[in-house]
Amino acid sequence: MTKYIFVTGGVLSSLGKGISSASIAALLKQSGFDVSMLKIDPYLNVDPGTMSPLEHGEVFVTADGAETDLDIGHYERFIGKTLGKGNNFTTGQVYSSVIQREREGGYLGQTIQVIPHIVDEIKARVYAAGKGHDFLIVELGGTVGDIEGLPFMEAVREIRHENPKTTTMNIHVTLVPYIAAAGELKTKPTQHSVQELRRIGIMPHMLICRTEIKLPSDLKRKLAYSCDVDDDAVIEAGDAKSIYQVPMNFLKEGILKPIAKHFELKTIEPDMDQWDSLVKHIIAPKDEVNIAFVGKYLELKESYKSLIEALLHAGAHLNAKININWCDSEKIEQEGAAKIIGDSSCVLVAGGFGERGVEGKIEAIHFARTNKLPYLGICLGMQLSILEYLRNVVGIDDANSVEFDKDTKEPAIYLIEQFLDTSGDEQIRTYESPMGGTLRLGEYPFEPKKGSHLEKAYGSGISYERHRHRYEANPAYKEVLEKNGMVVTGQSHGLIEVVEIPDHPWFVGVQFHPEFTSSLQKPNPIIFDFVKNGLENR
Ligand code: GLN
């Protein structure tokens, strides 16, 4: 029978509810349990894929092609497991499926209401996500008391009512602020937030208390007493040097004891040896490497979350600190690549959409290619490396992507209108297709060419990586590229996946997004190889 842990947030947002949930999941997974996770987002958007990365951070892509909230990325990175479409849903999705069912006559003319219909739909999705796992950790977005969150809280209450008491647990992540002028930690906000939870019918069994300074034991006891949780179930969560340190900190706080007690398990003993040594490499690394990270949305680093984390994972395994030199592609256009990239050891051009900053990215690629710096181009970074090569080596000055010039005479990056998606279904996209839902999304296979960097990283045979893009490298240019020294080393269903320049120490462009499959314990192979080469090139 699946055990459910519901994680709610109190007082204010940004307390690290996602990292807390993922940390508990990591500890349980390292103890040998089959753990899965679910994020419930209270916003009304049906499709997180069309939300602005500037407002919302990165759009994460699952293996089965769902565009999700970036928290799903944290979950995968912490539990090293592939999640899917069913592991994230929004209020918008819940309402739209209930309304669709009503339109189709599925409710036989009943009056459709929040209770029971919306709440039933939420519960069905929670049960579906938990099916077959030992534990499902459910993170409820937002803060207790939010109007949008009420149907989810009601679902948590009903799930608790429908199941044996020892199969559901409520954990509340809250803030214990330190008031400097009074020199005191304050418990009142937590008490109020727990009262609000109880008003909806949810009793927390554990408090995770975000705090800037250490919680004295009498204060913990006071919190336990006033909020009616066991004395050992008040867990301190101070600021950590790395998010990956949080599971270790929770372990030291004894978080697993009350969890074991609640679920009537004898003991829960995680094996955290490797994890601990990786965290040590992140906090006190032996080496360091400077990576030029060329991108456009540099105002909000959250939009490159998975990529930053993937670099960090590689660094942890190489015992090296990752210093990111943020290079704004528009600044490169104004001031030149040499000045902005400076003495970085390697160059990364990340994915992106739209024409802004593209010429600066091409300049950065030119700089990396001609100065023999290790180069990794991801998605748009791969497409632009083809354009750079065609323009500057092959001599096709007008080589372009139809994304930037719809009528270009040399469409080296073009739009294929028909392709087979992850489930083998035919997809159609045209210039008139809406942006939402017409990207190539999710995992596709590729087979590395013998002797390539790709093969060295992934091994021979078939591997899979995830995609999120509209345009493709045009195979009509494959021959002229290869004749001139840029080689296609990976293909997927006849589409160009990877290009390399054999006459360069390490130059790789990948159409896929390798950052989505990296986890702390298992860094992504091509990103690892890139960082390793950067380190060697110091
Ligand atoms: N804009 C390009 C495309 O749509 C690349 C997308 C990306 O880098 N994710 O194909």
Coordinates of C-alpha atoms and ligand atoms in Angstrom, one line a residue:
M1 CA 0.0 0.0 0.0
T2 CA 1.4 3.4 -1.0
K3 CA 2.3 5.8 1.8
Y4 CA 1.6 9.5 1.2
I5 CA 3.5 12.4 2.6
F6 CA 1.8 15.8 1.9
V7 CA 4.1 18.8 2.2
T8 CA 2.4 22.2 2.7
G9 CA 3.9 25.6 3.1
G10 CA 3.1 28.3 5.7
V11 CA 3.7 32.0 6.4
L12 CA 5.3 32.9 3.0
S13 CA 6.6 31.5 -0.2
S14 CA 10.2 30.7 -1.2
L15 CA 10.9 28.7 1.9
G16 CA 12.3 25.9 0.0
K17 CA 9.3 23.6 0.1
G18 CA 10.4 21.9 -3.1
I19 CA 13.9 21.2 -1.9
S20 CA 12.5 20.0 1.5
S21 CA 10.2 17.6 -0.3
A22 CA 13.0 16.4 -2.6
S23 CA 15.4 15.9 0.3
I24 CA 12.9 13.7 2.2
A25 CA 12.4 11.7 -1.0
A26 CA 16.1 11.3 -1.4
L27 CA 16.6 10.0 2.1
L28 CA 13.8 7.5 1.6
K29 CA 15.1 6.5 -1.8
Q30 CA 18.6 5.9 -0.3
S31 CA 16.9 3.7 2.3
G32 CA 15.8 1.4 -0.4
F33 CA 12.2 2.5 -0.9
D34 CA 10.5 3.0 -4.2
V35 CA 9.7 6.7 -4.0
S36 CA 7.9 9.0 -6.4
M37 CA 6.9 12.6 -6.2
L38 CA 4.1 14.9 -7.3
K39 CA 3.9 18.7 -7.6
I40 CA 0.5 20.3 -7.5
D41 CA 0.4 23.9 -8.8
P42 CA -2.5 26.1 -7.8
Y43 CA -2.2 28.4 -10.8
L44 CA -4.8 28.3 -13.6
N45 CA -2.4 27.9 -16.6
V46 CA -3.2 24.6 -18.3
D47 CA 0.2 24.4 -20.0
P48 CA 3.3 25.6 -18.0
G49 CA 5.2 25.4 -21.4
T50 CA 3.8 28.7 -22.5
M51 CA 4.7 30.6 -19.3
S52 CA 7.4 33.2 -19.6
P53 CA 10.8 31.9 -18.3
L54 CA 11.4 35.4 -17.0
E55 CA 8.4 35.2 -14.7
H56 CA 8.3 31.5 -14.0
G57 CA 11.9 30.2 -14.3
E58 CA 12.7 27.3 -16.6
V59 CA 10.2 25.0 -18.3
F60 CA 11.3 21.5 -17.4
V61 CA 10.7 18.7 -19.9
T62 CA 10.0 15.1 -18.9
A63 CA 11.0 12.0 -20.8
D64 CA 7.4 11.5 -21.9
G65 CA 7.3 15.0 -23.3
A66 CA 5.4 17.0 -20.6
E67 CA 6.4 20.6 -20.1
T68 CA 6.3 21.1 -16.3
D69 CA 7.2 23.3 -13.4
L70 CA 10.9 23.5 -12.7
D71 CA 10.4 21.7 -9.3
I72 CA 10.0 18.5 -11.2
G73 CA 13.6 19.0 -12.3
H74 CA 14.7 19.2 -8.7
Y75 CA 12.8 16.1 -7.9
E76 CA 14.6 14.1 -10.7
R77 CA 17.9 15.5 -9.7
F78 CA 17.4 14.5 -6.1
I79 CA 16.0 11.0 -6.6
G80 CA 17.7 10.2 -9.9
K81 CA 14.5 8.9 -11.3
T82 CA 12.5 9.6 -14.4
L83 CA 9.2 11.3 -13.7
G84 CA 6.4 12.0 -16.2
K85 CA 3.2 13.7 -17.2
G86 CA 1.4 12.4 -14.2
N87 CA 3.9 13.9 -11.7
N88 CA 2.8 17.6 -12.0
F89 CA -0.6 19.1 -12.5
T90 CA -2.2 22.5 -12.3
T91 CA -5.6 23.8 -11.2
G92 CA -6.1 24.7 -14.8
Q93 CA -5.6 21.1 -15.9
V94 CA -8.0 19.8 -13.2
Y95 CA -10.8 22.2 -14.2
S96 CA -10.3 21.7 -17.9
S97 CA -10.7 17.9 -17.6
V98 CA -13.7 18.2 -15.3
I99 CA -15.4 20.7 -17.7
Q100 CA -14.5 18.6 -20.7
R101 CA -16.0 15.5 -19.1
E102 CA -19.2 17.5 -18.2
R103 CA -19.4 18.7 -21.9
E104 CA -19.2 15.1 -23.0
G105 CA -22.0 14.1 -20.8
G106 CA -19.8 12.2 -18.4
Y107 CA -21.6 13.4 -15.3
L108 CA -25.1 12.6 -16.6
G109 CA -26.5 16.1 -16.1
Q110 CA -25.4 16.4 -12.4
T111 CA -24.6 19.9 -11.0
I112 CA -20.9 20.1 -11.2
Q113 CA -19.3 21.6 -8.1
V114 CA -15.9 22.1 -6.4
I115 CA -16.9 19.5 -3.9
P116 CA -17.1 16.7 -4.9
H117 CA -16.2 16.9 -8.6
I118 CA -13.1 19.0 -8.6
V119 CA -11.8 17.4 -5.4
D120 CA -12.5 14.0 -6.8
E121 CA -10.5 14.7 -9.9
I122 CA -7.6 15.9 -7.7
K123 CA -7.7 12.8 -5.6
A124 CA -7.8 10.6 -8.6
R125 CA -4.7 12.2 -9.9
V126 CA -2.9 11.8 -6.6
Y127 CA -3.8 8.1 -6.3
A128 CA -2.7 7.6 -9.9
A129 CA 0.7 9.1 -9.2
G130 CA 1.1 7.0 -6.1
K131 CA 0.1 3.7 -7.6
G132 CA 2.7 1.0 -7.3
H133 CA 5.2 3.0 -5.2
D134 CA 6.2 2.6 -1.5
F135 CA 6.0 6.4 -1.0
L136 CA 4.5 9.3 -2.8
I137 CA 5.7 12.8 -1.7
V138 CA 3.2 15.4 -2.7
E139 CA 4.2 19.0 -2.7
L140 CA 1.3 21.5 -2.6
G141 CA 2.2 24.7 -4.3
G142 CA 1.4 28.0 -2.7
T143 CA 0.9 28.9 1.0
V144 CA -1.8 27.7 3.3
G145 CA -4.7 30.2 3.3
D146 CA -4.4 30.9 -0.4
I147 CA -7.9 30.8 -2.0
E148 CA -6.7 28.7 -4.9
G149 CA -5.2 26.1 -2.6
L150 CA -8.4 25.2 -0.8
P151 CA -9.6 22.3 -3.1
F152 CA -6.2 20.7 -2.7
M153 CA -6.2 21.0 1.0
E154 CA -9.7 19.4 1.0
A155 CA -8.3 16.6 -1.2
V156 CA -5.5 16.0 1.4
R157 CA -8.1 15.8 4.2
E158 CA -10.3 13.4 2.3
I159 CA -7.3 11.1 1.3
R160 CA -6.4 11.0 5.0
H161 CA -10.0 10.0 5.9
E162 CA -10.2 7.3 3.2
N163 CA -7.0 5.5 4.2
P164 CA -5.5 3.9 7.3
K165 CA -4.0 6.6 9.6
T166 CA -0.6 5.2 9.2
T167 CA -0.5 5.7 5.4
T168 CA -0.7 9.4 5.2
M169 CA 1.5 12.1 6.9
N170 CA 1.3 15.9 6.7
I171 CA 4.5 17.9 6.9
H172 CA 4.3 21.7 7.2
V173 CA 7.2 23.8 6.0
T174 CA 7.2 27.1 7.9
L175 CA 9.2 30.2 8.9
V176 CA 10.6 31.0 12.3
P177 CA 11.8 34.6 11.8
Y178 CA 14.6 36.1 13.9
I179 CA 13.8 39.7 15.0
A180 CA 17.2 41.3 15.3
A181 CA 16.0 44.3 17.3
A182 CA 14.4 42.1 19.9
G183 CA 17.2 39.5 19.6
E184 CA 14.5 36.8 19.5
L185 CA 13.1 34.0 17.3
K186 CA 9.4 34.2 16.9
T187 CA 7.0 31.2 16.8
K188 CA 3.7 33.2 16.3
P189 CA 3.7 33.1 12.5
T190 CA 4.0 29.3 12.6
Q191 CA 1.3 29.0 15.2
H192 CA -1.1 31.0 13.0
S193 CA -0.2 29.1 10.0
V194 CA -0.9 25.8 11.7
Q195 CA -4.2 27.1 13.0
E196 CA -5.1 28.0 9.4
L197 CA -4.3 24.4 8.4
R198 CA -6.4 23.0 11.2
R199 CA -9.3 25.2 10.2
I200 CA -9.3 23.3 6.9
G201 CA -9.1 20.0 8.7
I202 CA -5.4 19.2 8.3
M203 CA -3.3 18.3 11.4
P204 CA 0.4 18.6 10.7
H205 CA 2.6 15.7 12.0
M206 CA 5.9 17.5 11.5
L207 CA 7.2 21.0 11.2
I208 CA 10.2 21.9 9.1
C209 CA 11.3 25.3 10.3
R210 CA 13.2 27.6 8.1
T211 CA 15.4 29.8 10.3
E212 CA 18.5 32.0 10.0
I213 CA 19.8 31.0 13.4
K214 CA 19.8 27.8 15.4
L215 CA 16.6 26.8 17.1
P216 CA 17.2 26.3 20.8
S217 CA 15.6 23.1 22.2
D218 CA 13.2 24.9 24.4
L219 CA 11.9 26.8 21.4
K220 CA 11.4 23.5 19.5
R221 CA 9.5 22.2 22.5
K222 CA 7.3 25.3 22.5
L223 CA 6.6 24.9 18.8
A224 CA 5.8 21.2 19.3
Y225 CA 3.5 22.0 22.2
S226 CA 1.6 24.9 20.6
C227 CA 1.3 23.2 17.2
D228 CA 0.5 19.8 18.7
V229 CA 3.3 17.8 16.9
D230 CA 5.6 15.3 18.7
D231 CA 8.7 16.8 20.3
D232 CA 11.0 15.1 18.0
A233 CA 9.1 16.2 14.9
V234 CA 10.2 19.8 14.9
I235 CA 13.0 19.9 12.3
E236 CA 15.3 22.8 11.9
A237 CA 16.2 23.9 8.4
G238 CA 18.9 26.5 8.4
D239 CA 20.5 28.1 5.3
A240 CA 22.6 25.5 3.5
K241 CA 25.7 26.1 1.4
S242 CA 24.3 23.8 -1.3
I243 CA 20.8 22.5 -1.8
Y244 CA 22.3 19.0 -1.9
Q245 CA 23.4 19.5 1.7
V246 CA 19.8 19.7 2.9
P247 CA 19.2 15.9 3.0
M248 CA 22.3 15.6 5.2
N249 CA 21.1 18.4 7.4
F250 CA 17.7 16.8 7.8
L251 CA 19.3 13.5 8.6
K252 CA 21.4 15.1 11.4
E253 CA 18.1 16.7 12.7
G254 CA 16.7 13.2 13.0
I255 CA 13.9 13.6 10.5
L256 CA 13.6 9.9 9.7
K257 CA 12.7 8.9 13.3
P258 CA 9.3 10.5 13.5
I259 CA 8.7 9.5 9.9
A260 CA 9.4 5.8 10.7
K261 CA 7.3 6.1 13.8
H262 CA 4.4 7.6 12.0
F263 CA 4.4 4.9 9.3
E264 CA 5.0 2.1 11.8
L265 CA 8.3 1.2 10.1
K266 CA 11.0 -0.3 12.4
T267 CA 13.9 1.9 11.1
I268 CA 14.7 3.9 8.0
E269 CA 18.4 3.8 7.3
P270 CA 19.7 5.6 4.3
D271 CA 23.0 5.0 2.6
M272 CA 24.4 8.5 2.2
D273 CA 28.1 7.9 1.8
Q274 CA 28.4 8.8 -1.9
W275 CA 26.0 11.6 -1.5
D276 CA 28.0 13.0 1.4
S277 CA 31.3 12.9 -0.5
L278 CA 29.7 14.6 -3.5
V279 CA 28.4 17.4 -1.3
K280 CA 31.8 17.8 0.2
H281 CA 33.2 18.2 -3.3
I282 CA 30.6 21.0 -4.0
I283 CA 31.3 22.8 -0.7
A284 CA 35.1 22.5 -0.6
P285 CA 36.3 21.5 -4.1
K286 CA 39.9 20.8 -4.9
D287 CA 40.0 22.4 -8.4
E288 CA 38.0 25.0 -10.3
V289 CA 37.0 25.7 -13.8
N290 CA 35.8 28.9 -15.5
I291 CA 33.0 28.4 -17.9
A292 CA 31.7 31.1 -20.3
F293 CA 27.9 30.7 -20.2
V294 CA 26.5 32.5 -23.2
G295 CA 22.8 33.3 -23.0
K296 CA 20.0 35.8 -23.3
Y297 CA 17.9 35.5 -20.1
L298 CA 20.7 36.3 -17.8
E299 CA 18.6 38.6 -15.6
L300 CA 16.8 35.5 -14.3
K301 CA 19.2 32.6 -13.8
E302 CA 16.2 30.4 -12.8
S303 CA 15.5 30.1 -16.5
Y304 CA 18.7 28.0 -16.9
K305 CA 18.1 26.1 -13.7
S306 CA 18.7 22.5 -15.0
L307 CA 21.8 23.5 -16.9
I308 CA 23.4 25.2 -13.9
E309 CA 22.6 22.2 -11.8
A310 CA 24.0 19.8 -14.4
L311 CA 27.3 21.7 -14.5
L312 CA 27.4 21.5 -10.7
H313 CA 26.8 17.7 -10.8
A314 CA 29.7 17.3 -13.2
G315 CA 31.9 19.6 -11.0
A316 CA 31.0 17.5 -7.9
H317 CA 32.2 14.3 -9.7
L318 CA 35.4 16.1 -10.8
N319 CA 36.0 17.6 -7.4
A320 CA 36.0 21.0 -9.1
K321 CA 34.2 24.3 -8.4
I322 CA 32.2 25.6 -11.3
N323 CA 32.7 29.3 -11.9
I324 CA 30.2 30.6 -14.3
N325 CA 31.2 33.6 -16.4
W326 CA 27.8 35.0 -17.4
C327 CA 28.1 36.3 -21.0
D328 CA 25.2 38.3 -22.3
S329 CA 25.0 37.6 -26.0
E330 CA 23.9 41.2 -26.7
K331 CA 26.9 42.5 -24.9
I332 CA 29.1 40.3 -27.1
E333 CA 27.5 42.0 -30.1
Q334 CA 28.6 45.4 -28.7
E335 CA 31.9 44.7 -27.2
G336 CA 33.2 41.6 -28.9
A337 CA 33.6 37.9 -27.8
A338 CA 37.3 38.2 -26.7
K339 CA 36.5 40.9 -24.1
I340 CA 33.4 39.2 -22.7
I341 CA 34.5 35.6 -22.8
G342 CA 38.0 36.7 -21.6
D343 CA 40.1 33.8 -20.2
S344 CA 37.3 31.3 -19.6
S345 CA 38.5 27.8 -20.1
C346 CA 35.5 26.7 -22.2
V347 CA 32.4 28.0 -23.8
L348 CA 28.7 27.0 -23.5
V349 CA 25.9 28.4 -25.7
A350 CA 22.6 27.5 -24.2
G351 CA 19.2 27.0 -25.8
G352 CA 16.9 29.8 -26.6
F353 CA 14.1 31.2 -28.7
G354 CA 13.9 34.2 -31.0
E355 CA 16.4 36.4 -32.9
R356 CA 17.6 38.7 -30.1
G357 CA 21.2 38.1 -29.2
V358 CA 21.8 35.5 -31.9
E359 CA 24.7 37.2 -33.7
G360 CA 26.5 37.5 -30.4
K361 CA 26.1 33.8 -29.8
I362 CA 27.5 33.1 -33.3
E363 CA 30.5 35.4 -32.4
A364 CA 31.0 33.4 -29.2
I365 CA 31.0 30.1 -31.2
H366 CA 33.5 31.6 -33.7
F367 CA 35.7 32.6 -30.8
A368 CA 35.6 29.1 -29.2
R369 CA 36.1 27.3 -32.6
T370 CA 39.1 29.4 -33.7
N371 CA 40.7 29.6 -30.3
K372 CA 40.3 25.8 -29.8
L373 CA 38.3 26.2 -26.6
P374 CA 36.1 23.3 -25.6
Y375 CA 32.7 24.2 -26.9
L376 CA 29.3 22.7 -26.1
G377 CA 26.2 24.1 -28.0
I378 CA 22.8 23.1 -26.7
C379 CA 19.8 23.1 -29.0
L380 CA 19.9 26.7 -30.3
G381 CA 23.7 26.6 -29.5
M382 CA 24.0 23.6 -31.9
Q383 CA 21.9 25.2 -34.6
L384 CA 24.0 28.3 -34.5
S385 CA 27.3 26.4 -34.6
I386 CA 26.1 25.0 -37.9
L387 CA 25.3 28.5 -39.2
E388 CA 28.7 29.7 -38.0
Y389 CA 30.5 26.9 -39.8
L390 CA 28.5 27.3 -43.0
R391 CA 29.1 31.1 -43.1
N392 CA 32.7 31.2 -42.0
V393 CA 34.3 27.9 -43.2
V394 CA 32.1 26.7 -46.0
G395 CA 31.5 30.2 -47.4
I396 CA 27.7 30.2 -47.5
D397 CA 27.3 33.7 -46.3
D398 CA 23.5 33.7 -46.2
A399 CA 23.1 30.4 -44.2
N400 CA 20.3 31.1 -41.7
S401 CA 17.5 29.6 -39.7
V402 CA 13.9 30.0 -40.8
E403 CA 13.3 31.0 -37.2
F404 CA 15.0 34.3 -37.9
D405 CA 14.3 34.7 -41.7
K406 CA 11.2 32.9 -42.9
D407 CA 12.2 33.3 -46.6
T408 CA 16.0 32.7 -46.3
K409 CA 17.5 31.3 -49.5
E410 CA 19.8 29.1 -47.4
P411 CA 17.6 27.4 -44.8
A412 CA 20.2 25.4 -43.0
I413 CA 18.0 25.3 -39.9
Y414 CA 14.4 24.6 -41.1
L415 CA 11.0 23.4 -40.1
I416 CA 9.9 19.9 -40.8
E417 CA 6.2 19.8 -40.9
Q418 CA 5.6 16.2 -40.2
F419 CA 7.5 14.0 -37.7
L420 CA 6.8 11.0 -35.4
D421 CA 6.6 11.9 -31.7
T422 CA 7.8 10.0 -28.6
S423 CA 4.8 7.7 -28.8
G424 CA 5.2 7.1 -32.5
D425 CA 2.2 9.3 -33.4
E426 CA 2.5 11.6 -36.4
Q427 CA 2.8 15.3 -35.5
I428 CA 2.1 18.2 -37.8
R429 CA 3.5 21.7 -37.4
T430 CA 3.5 24.5 -39.8
Y431 CA 4.4 28.2 -39.8
E432 CA 0.9 28.9 -38.7
S433 CA 0.8 26.4 -35.9
P434 CA 0.4 27.9 -32.4
M435 CA 3.6 28.1 -30.3
G436 CA 2.1 26.0 -27.5
G437 CA 2.0 22.3 -28.1
T438 CA 3.9 22.2 -31.4
L439 CA 7.5 21.7 -30.2
R440 CA 9.4 18.4 -30.6
L441 CA 9.2 17.4 -26.9
G442 CA 10.5 14.6 -24.8
E443 CA 12.9 11.8 -25.3
Y444 CA 14.2 10.5 -28.6
P445 CA 16.9 7.9 -29.4
F446 CA 20.2 8.5 -31.1
E447 CA 23.2 6.2 -31.9
P448 CA 26.7 7.8 -31.6
K449 CA 29.1 7.5 -34.5
K450 CA 32.2 5.4 -33.9
G451 CA 35.2 7.4 -32.6
S452 CA 33.1 10.5 -31.7
H453 CA 33.1 12.5 -28.5
L454 CA 29.5 11.5 -28.3
E455 CA 30.4 7.8 -28.3
K456 CA 33.1 8.3 -25.7
A457 CA 30.6 10.0 -23.4
Y458 CA 27.5 7.7 -24.0
G459 CA 29.1 4.5 -25.1
S460 CA 28.1 2.8 -28.3
G461 CA 24.5 1.7 -29.0
I462 CA 21.3 3.6 -28.5
S463 CA 20.9 6.4 -25.9
Y464 CA 18.1 8.8 -25.2
E465 CA 17.9 12.5 -24.5
R466 CA 15.1 15.0 -24.2
H467 CA 14.1 17.7 -26.7
R468 CA 12.3 21.0 -26.7
H469 CA 12.5 22.9 -30.0
R470 CA 10.6 23.7 -33.2
Y471 CA 13.3 23.8 -35.8
E472 CA 15.8 21.2 -37.1
A473 CA 19.2 21.1 -38.8
N474 CA 18.5 20.6 -42.5
P475 CA 20.0 17.3 -43.7
A476 CA 20.4 18.9 -47.2
Y477 CA 23.5 20.6 -45.8
K478 CA 25.0 17.5 -44.2
E479 CA 27.2 16.6 -47.2
V480 CA 28.7 20.0 -47.6
L481 CA 29.3 20.3 -43.8
E482 CA 31.0 16.9 -43.6
K483 CA 33.2 17.6 -46.7
N484 CA 34.4 20.7 -44.9
G485 CA 35.1 19.2 -41.5
M486 CA 31.9 19.4 -39.4
V487 CA 30.6 15.9 -38.9
V488 CA 27.2 14.6 -37.9
T489 CA 27.9 12.1 -35.1
G490 CA 24.4 11.4 -34.0
Q491 CA 21.0 11.1 -35.7
S492 CA 17.5 10.5 -34.6
H493 CA 14.9 9.1 -37.1
G494 CA 17.0 10.7 -39.9
L495 CA 17.1 14.1 -38.1
I496 CA 20.5 15.6 -37.2
E497 CA 21.1 15.3 -33.5
V498 CA 24.7 16.0 -32.9
V499 CA 27.6 17.7 -34.8
E500 CA 31.3 17.7 -34.0
I501 CA 34.5 19.1 -35.5
P502 CA 37.1 16.3 -35.4
D503 CA 39.9 18.9 -36.1
H504 CA 39.2 20.7 -32.9
P505 CA 40.1 19.5 -29.3
W506 CA 36.4 19.3 -28.2
F507 CA 33.6 20.9 -30.2
V508 CA 30.1 19.4 -29.8
G509 CA 26.7 20.7 -30.7
V510 CA 23.6 18.8 -29.5
Q511 CA 20.1 19.3 -30.6
F512 CA 18.8 17.7 -27.4
H513 CA 18.9 19.2 -23.9
P514 CA 21.3 17.0 -21.9
E515 CA 20.7 19.1 -18.8
F516 CA 17.3 17.5 -18.2
T517 CA 18.8 14.0 -17.4
S518 CA 21.5 15.0 -15.0
S519 CA 21.3 14.2 -11.3
L520 CA 23.7 14.6 -8.4
Q521 CA 24.6 11.0 -8.3
K522 CA 24.6 10.5 -12.1
P523 CA 25.9 13.5 -14.0
N524 CA 25.0 13.8 -17.7
P525 CA 27.7 12.2 -19.8
I526 CA 28.2 14.9 -22.5
I527 CA 28.1 17.7 -19.9
F528 CA 30.5 15.8 -17.7
D529 CA 32.9 15.4 -20.7
F530 CA 32.6 19.1 -21.5
V531 CA 33.4 20.2 -18.0
K532 CA 36.3 17.7 -17.8
N533 CA 37.8 19.1 -21.0
G534 CA 37.4 22.6 -19.7
L535 CA 39.1 21.6 -16.5
E536 CA 42.0 20.1 -18.5
N537 CA 42.2 23.2 -20.6
R538 CA 42.7 25.6 -17.7
Ligands
GLN1 N1 14.7 28.2 -31.1 C1 15.2 26.9 -31.5 C2 14.1 26.0 -32.0 O1 12.9 26.2 -31.7 C3 16.0 26.3 -30.4 C4 15.1 26.0 -29.2 C5 15.9 25.7 -28.0 O2 17.1 26.0 -27.9 N2 15.3 25.1 -27.0 O3 14.3 25.0 -32.6

